[in-house]
Coordinates of C-alpha atoms in Angstrom, one line a residue:
X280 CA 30.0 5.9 18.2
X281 CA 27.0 4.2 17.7
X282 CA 26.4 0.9 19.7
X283 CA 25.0 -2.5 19.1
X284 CA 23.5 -5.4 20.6
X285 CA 23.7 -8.7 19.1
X286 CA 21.9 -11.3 20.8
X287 CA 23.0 -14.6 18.9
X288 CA 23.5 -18.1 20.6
X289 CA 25.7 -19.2 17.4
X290 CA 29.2 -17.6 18.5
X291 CA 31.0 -17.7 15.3
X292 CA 27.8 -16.0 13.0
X293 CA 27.8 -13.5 15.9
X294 CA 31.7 -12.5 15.5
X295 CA 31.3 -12.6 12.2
X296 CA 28.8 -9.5 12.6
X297 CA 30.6 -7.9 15.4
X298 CA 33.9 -7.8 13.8
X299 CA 32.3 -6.0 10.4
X300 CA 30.6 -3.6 12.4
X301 CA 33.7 -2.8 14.6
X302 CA 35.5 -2.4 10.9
X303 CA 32.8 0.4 10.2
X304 CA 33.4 2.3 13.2
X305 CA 30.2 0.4 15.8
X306 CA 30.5 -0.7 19.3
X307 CA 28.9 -4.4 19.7
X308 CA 28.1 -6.0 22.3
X309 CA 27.4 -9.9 22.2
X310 CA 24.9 -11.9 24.2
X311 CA 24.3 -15.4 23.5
X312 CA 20.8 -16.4 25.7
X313 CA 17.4 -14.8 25.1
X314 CA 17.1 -13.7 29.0
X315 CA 20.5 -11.9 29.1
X316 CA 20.0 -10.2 26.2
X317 CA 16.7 -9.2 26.6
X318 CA 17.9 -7.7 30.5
X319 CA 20.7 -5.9 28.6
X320 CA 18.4 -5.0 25.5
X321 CA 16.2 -3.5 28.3
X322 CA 19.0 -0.9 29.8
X323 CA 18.3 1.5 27.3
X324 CA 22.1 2.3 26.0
X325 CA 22.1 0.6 22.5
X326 CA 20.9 2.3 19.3
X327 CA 19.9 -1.0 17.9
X328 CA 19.0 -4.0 18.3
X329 CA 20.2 -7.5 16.0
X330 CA 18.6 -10.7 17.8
X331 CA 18.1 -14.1 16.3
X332 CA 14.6 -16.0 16.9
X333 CA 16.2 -19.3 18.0
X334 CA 17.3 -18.6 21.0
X335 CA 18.1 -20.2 24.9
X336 CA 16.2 -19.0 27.8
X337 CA 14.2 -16.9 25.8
X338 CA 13.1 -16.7 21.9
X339 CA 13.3 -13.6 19.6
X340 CA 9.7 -13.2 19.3
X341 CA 9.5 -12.4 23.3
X342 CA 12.6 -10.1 23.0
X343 CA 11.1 -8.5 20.5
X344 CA 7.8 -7.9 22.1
X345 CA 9.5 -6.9 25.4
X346 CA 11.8 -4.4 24.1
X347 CA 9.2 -2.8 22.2
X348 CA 6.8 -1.9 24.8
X349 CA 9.9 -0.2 26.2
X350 CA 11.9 1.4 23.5
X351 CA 11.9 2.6 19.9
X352 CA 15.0 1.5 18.8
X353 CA 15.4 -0.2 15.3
X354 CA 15.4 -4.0 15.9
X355 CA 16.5 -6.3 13.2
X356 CA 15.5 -10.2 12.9
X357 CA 19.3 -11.7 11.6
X358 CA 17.6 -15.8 11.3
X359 CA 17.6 -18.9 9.6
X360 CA 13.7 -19.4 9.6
X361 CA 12.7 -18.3 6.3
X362 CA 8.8 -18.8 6.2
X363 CA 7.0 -16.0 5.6
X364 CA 4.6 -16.7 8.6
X365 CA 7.6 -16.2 11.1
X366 CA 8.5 -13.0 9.0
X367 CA 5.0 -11.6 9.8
X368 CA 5.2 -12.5 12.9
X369 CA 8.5 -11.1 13.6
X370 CA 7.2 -7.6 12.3
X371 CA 3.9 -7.8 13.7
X372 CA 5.6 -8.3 16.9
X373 CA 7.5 -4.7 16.6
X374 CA 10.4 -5.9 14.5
X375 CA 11.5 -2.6 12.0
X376 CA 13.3 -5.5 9.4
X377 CA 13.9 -9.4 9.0
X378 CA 17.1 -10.8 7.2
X379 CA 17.4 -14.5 7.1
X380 CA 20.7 -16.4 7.0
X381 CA 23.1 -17.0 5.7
X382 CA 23.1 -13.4 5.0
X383 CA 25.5 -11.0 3.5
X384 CA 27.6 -8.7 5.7
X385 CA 27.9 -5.9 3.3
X386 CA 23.7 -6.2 2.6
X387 CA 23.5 -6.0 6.9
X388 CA 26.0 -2.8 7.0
X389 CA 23.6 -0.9 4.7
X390 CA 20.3 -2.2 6.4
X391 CA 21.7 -1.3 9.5
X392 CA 23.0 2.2 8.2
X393 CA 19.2 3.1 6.9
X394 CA 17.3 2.1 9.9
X395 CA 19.6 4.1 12.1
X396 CA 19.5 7.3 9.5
X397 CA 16.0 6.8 9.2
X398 CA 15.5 6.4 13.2
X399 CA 17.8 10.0 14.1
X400 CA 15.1 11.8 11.3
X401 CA 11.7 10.3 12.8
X402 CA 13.1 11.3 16.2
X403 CA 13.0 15.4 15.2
X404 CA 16.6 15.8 16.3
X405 CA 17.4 19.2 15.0
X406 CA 14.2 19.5 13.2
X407 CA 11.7 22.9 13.6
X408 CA 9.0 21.8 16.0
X409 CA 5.9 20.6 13.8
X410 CA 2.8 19.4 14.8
X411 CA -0.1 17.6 12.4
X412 CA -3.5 17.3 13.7
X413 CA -6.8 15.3 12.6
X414 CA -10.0 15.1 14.5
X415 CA -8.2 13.7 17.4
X416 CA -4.6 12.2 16.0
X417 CA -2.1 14.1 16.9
X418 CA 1.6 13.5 15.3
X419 CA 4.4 15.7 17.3
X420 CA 7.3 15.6 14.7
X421 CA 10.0 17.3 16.5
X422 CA 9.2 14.9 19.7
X423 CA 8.1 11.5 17.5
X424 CA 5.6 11.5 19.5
X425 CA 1.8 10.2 18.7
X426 CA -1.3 10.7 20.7
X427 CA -5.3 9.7 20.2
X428 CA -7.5 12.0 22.1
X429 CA -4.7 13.9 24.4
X430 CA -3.1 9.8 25.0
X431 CA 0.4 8.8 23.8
X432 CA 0.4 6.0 21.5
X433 CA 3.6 3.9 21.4
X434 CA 5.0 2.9 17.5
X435 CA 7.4 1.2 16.1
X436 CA 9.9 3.3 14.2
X437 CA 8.6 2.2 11.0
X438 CA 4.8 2.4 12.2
X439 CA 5.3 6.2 12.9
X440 CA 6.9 6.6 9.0
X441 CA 4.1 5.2 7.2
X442 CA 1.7 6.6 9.6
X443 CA 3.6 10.3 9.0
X444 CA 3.6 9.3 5.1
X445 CA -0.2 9.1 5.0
X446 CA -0.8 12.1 7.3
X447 CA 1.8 14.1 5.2
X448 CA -0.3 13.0 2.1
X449 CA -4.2 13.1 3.4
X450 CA -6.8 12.0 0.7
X451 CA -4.8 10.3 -1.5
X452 CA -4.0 7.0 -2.6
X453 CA -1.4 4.6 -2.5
X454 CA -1.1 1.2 -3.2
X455 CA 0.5 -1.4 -1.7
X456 CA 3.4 -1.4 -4.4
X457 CA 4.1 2.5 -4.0
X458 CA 4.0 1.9 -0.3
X459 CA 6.6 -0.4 0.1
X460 CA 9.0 0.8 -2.9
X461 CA 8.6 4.5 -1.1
X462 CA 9.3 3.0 2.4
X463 CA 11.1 -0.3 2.4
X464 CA 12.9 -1.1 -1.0
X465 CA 16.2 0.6 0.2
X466 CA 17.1 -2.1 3.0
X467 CA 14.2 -4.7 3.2
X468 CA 13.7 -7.6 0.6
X469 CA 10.6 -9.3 2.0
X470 CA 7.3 -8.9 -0.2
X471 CA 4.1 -6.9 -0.1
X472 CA 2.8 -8.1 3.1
X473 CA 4.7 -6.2 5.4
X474 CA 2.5 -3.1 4.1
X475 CA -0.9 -4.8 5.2
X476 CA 0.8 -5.9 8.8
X477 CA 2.4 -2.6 9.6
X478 CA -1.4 -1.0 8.3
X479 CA -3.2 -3.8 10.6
X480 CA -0.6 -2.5 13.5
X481 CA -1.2 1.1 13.1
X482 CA -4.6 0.9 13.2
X483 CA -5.1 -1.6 16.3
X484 CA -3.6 1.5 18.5
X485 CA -5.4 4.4 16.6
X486 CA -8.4 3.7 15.1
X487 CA -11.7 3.6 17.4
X488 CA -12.7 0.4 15.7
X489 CA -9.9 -0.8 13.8
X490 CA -12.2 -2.8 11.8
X491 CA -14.0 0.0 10.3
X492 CA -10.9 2.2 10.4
X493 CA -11.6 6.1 10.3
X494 CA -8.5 7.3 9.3
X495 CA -6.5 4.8 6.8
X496 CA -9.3 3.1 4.7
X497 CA -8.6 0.3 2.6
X498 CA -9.5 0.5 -0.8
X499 CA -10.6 -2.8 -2.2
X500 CA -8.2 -3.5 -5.4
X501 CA -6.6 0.0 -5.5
X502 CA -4.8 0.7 -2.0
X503 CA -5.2 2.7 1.1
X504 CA -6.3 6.5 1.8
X505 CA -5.6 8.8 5.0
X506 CA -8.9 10.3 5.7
X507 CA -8.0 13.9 6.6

């Protein structure tokens, strides 16, 4: 049974959720301050992660950020702030998707169903040890593991799928459009930006100089390349 933590100060938008998800077969936990469920996010035992920004003690954005130094869990933004700036913001900060209320239950299930597919396949359970190498980048599929230079690289869930897209695919290119219908059209409604973030993210951790990147190169008007 896989379990969830829903850190929500509104009570009855949070048993709303909890009760759809224990109809589906999850175990949910609720926490309704930012500190608490940031301490409990921490322990390690939940397979994701549902937190609102607006929170007491503590906001979402620092949950967010804490937890994902940590763990690699899906996180989900469930919140009424709808500007795109705190939807960046949100995903720069390590968040895998952003759903703003209200919201529908069903439209959660399945978002929450992809994430946690997509997380058990990036994580090489029961996959044939593989490893993909260029000049110094280093993706261990089997493990999900990423390393620059012999040194582990910590990424975001959906960091290490784009990132394993464009290594899969060296020299060739995609635009922004292909990107996001290939990796986020089955759960996430947001808009194009998300691609540039996640691209920004990826290469702040494994590019040299991430602004003159040596592996994903931007190409003005047309898209981005993986260098092999």
């Amino acid at each position: 049974m896989k379990s969830v933590l829903i850190v929500e100060d509104d009570l009855n938008i949070a048993e709303m959720e909890r009760d759809y998800l224990q109809l589906n077969g999850y175990k949910v936990d609720i926490v309704m301050d930012g500190e608490a469920g940031l301490q409990k996010a921490l322990t390690g035992v939940y397979d994701i992660l549902i937190v609102d920004l607006m929170l007491p003690q503590k906001d979402g954005f620092t949950i967010i950020k804490e937890v994902r130094r940590k763990l690699e869990i899906p996180i989900i933004v469930l919140s009424a702030r709808s500007e795109d700036i705190d939807k960046i913001r949100g995903l720069d900060y390590g968040a895998d998707d952003y759903l703003t209320k209200p919201f529908s239950p069903a439209e959660l299930m399945a978002r929450i169903k992809s994430h946690l597919n997509r997380y058990e396949r990036l994580t090489g359970r029961n996959s044939a040890l593989e490893i993909i190498n260029y000049r110094g980048l280093e993706i261990n599929t089997a493990a999900h593991k990423v390393y620059v230079n012999g040194k582990e690289v910590q990424l975001t869930a959906k960091e290490y799928e784009l990132l394993l897209f464009f290594a899969s695919n060296p020299n060739l290119v995609f635009s922004k459009e292909h990107l996001f219908d290939k990796l986020w059209s089955a759960e996430y409604y947001g808009d194009l930006a998300t691609v540039a973030v996640h691209i920004q993210k990826i290469r702040k951790k494994i590019e040299k100089d991430p602004a003159n990147p040596e592996y994903i190169e931007t190409l003005w008007g047309t898209g981005y390349r993986f260098n092999s």
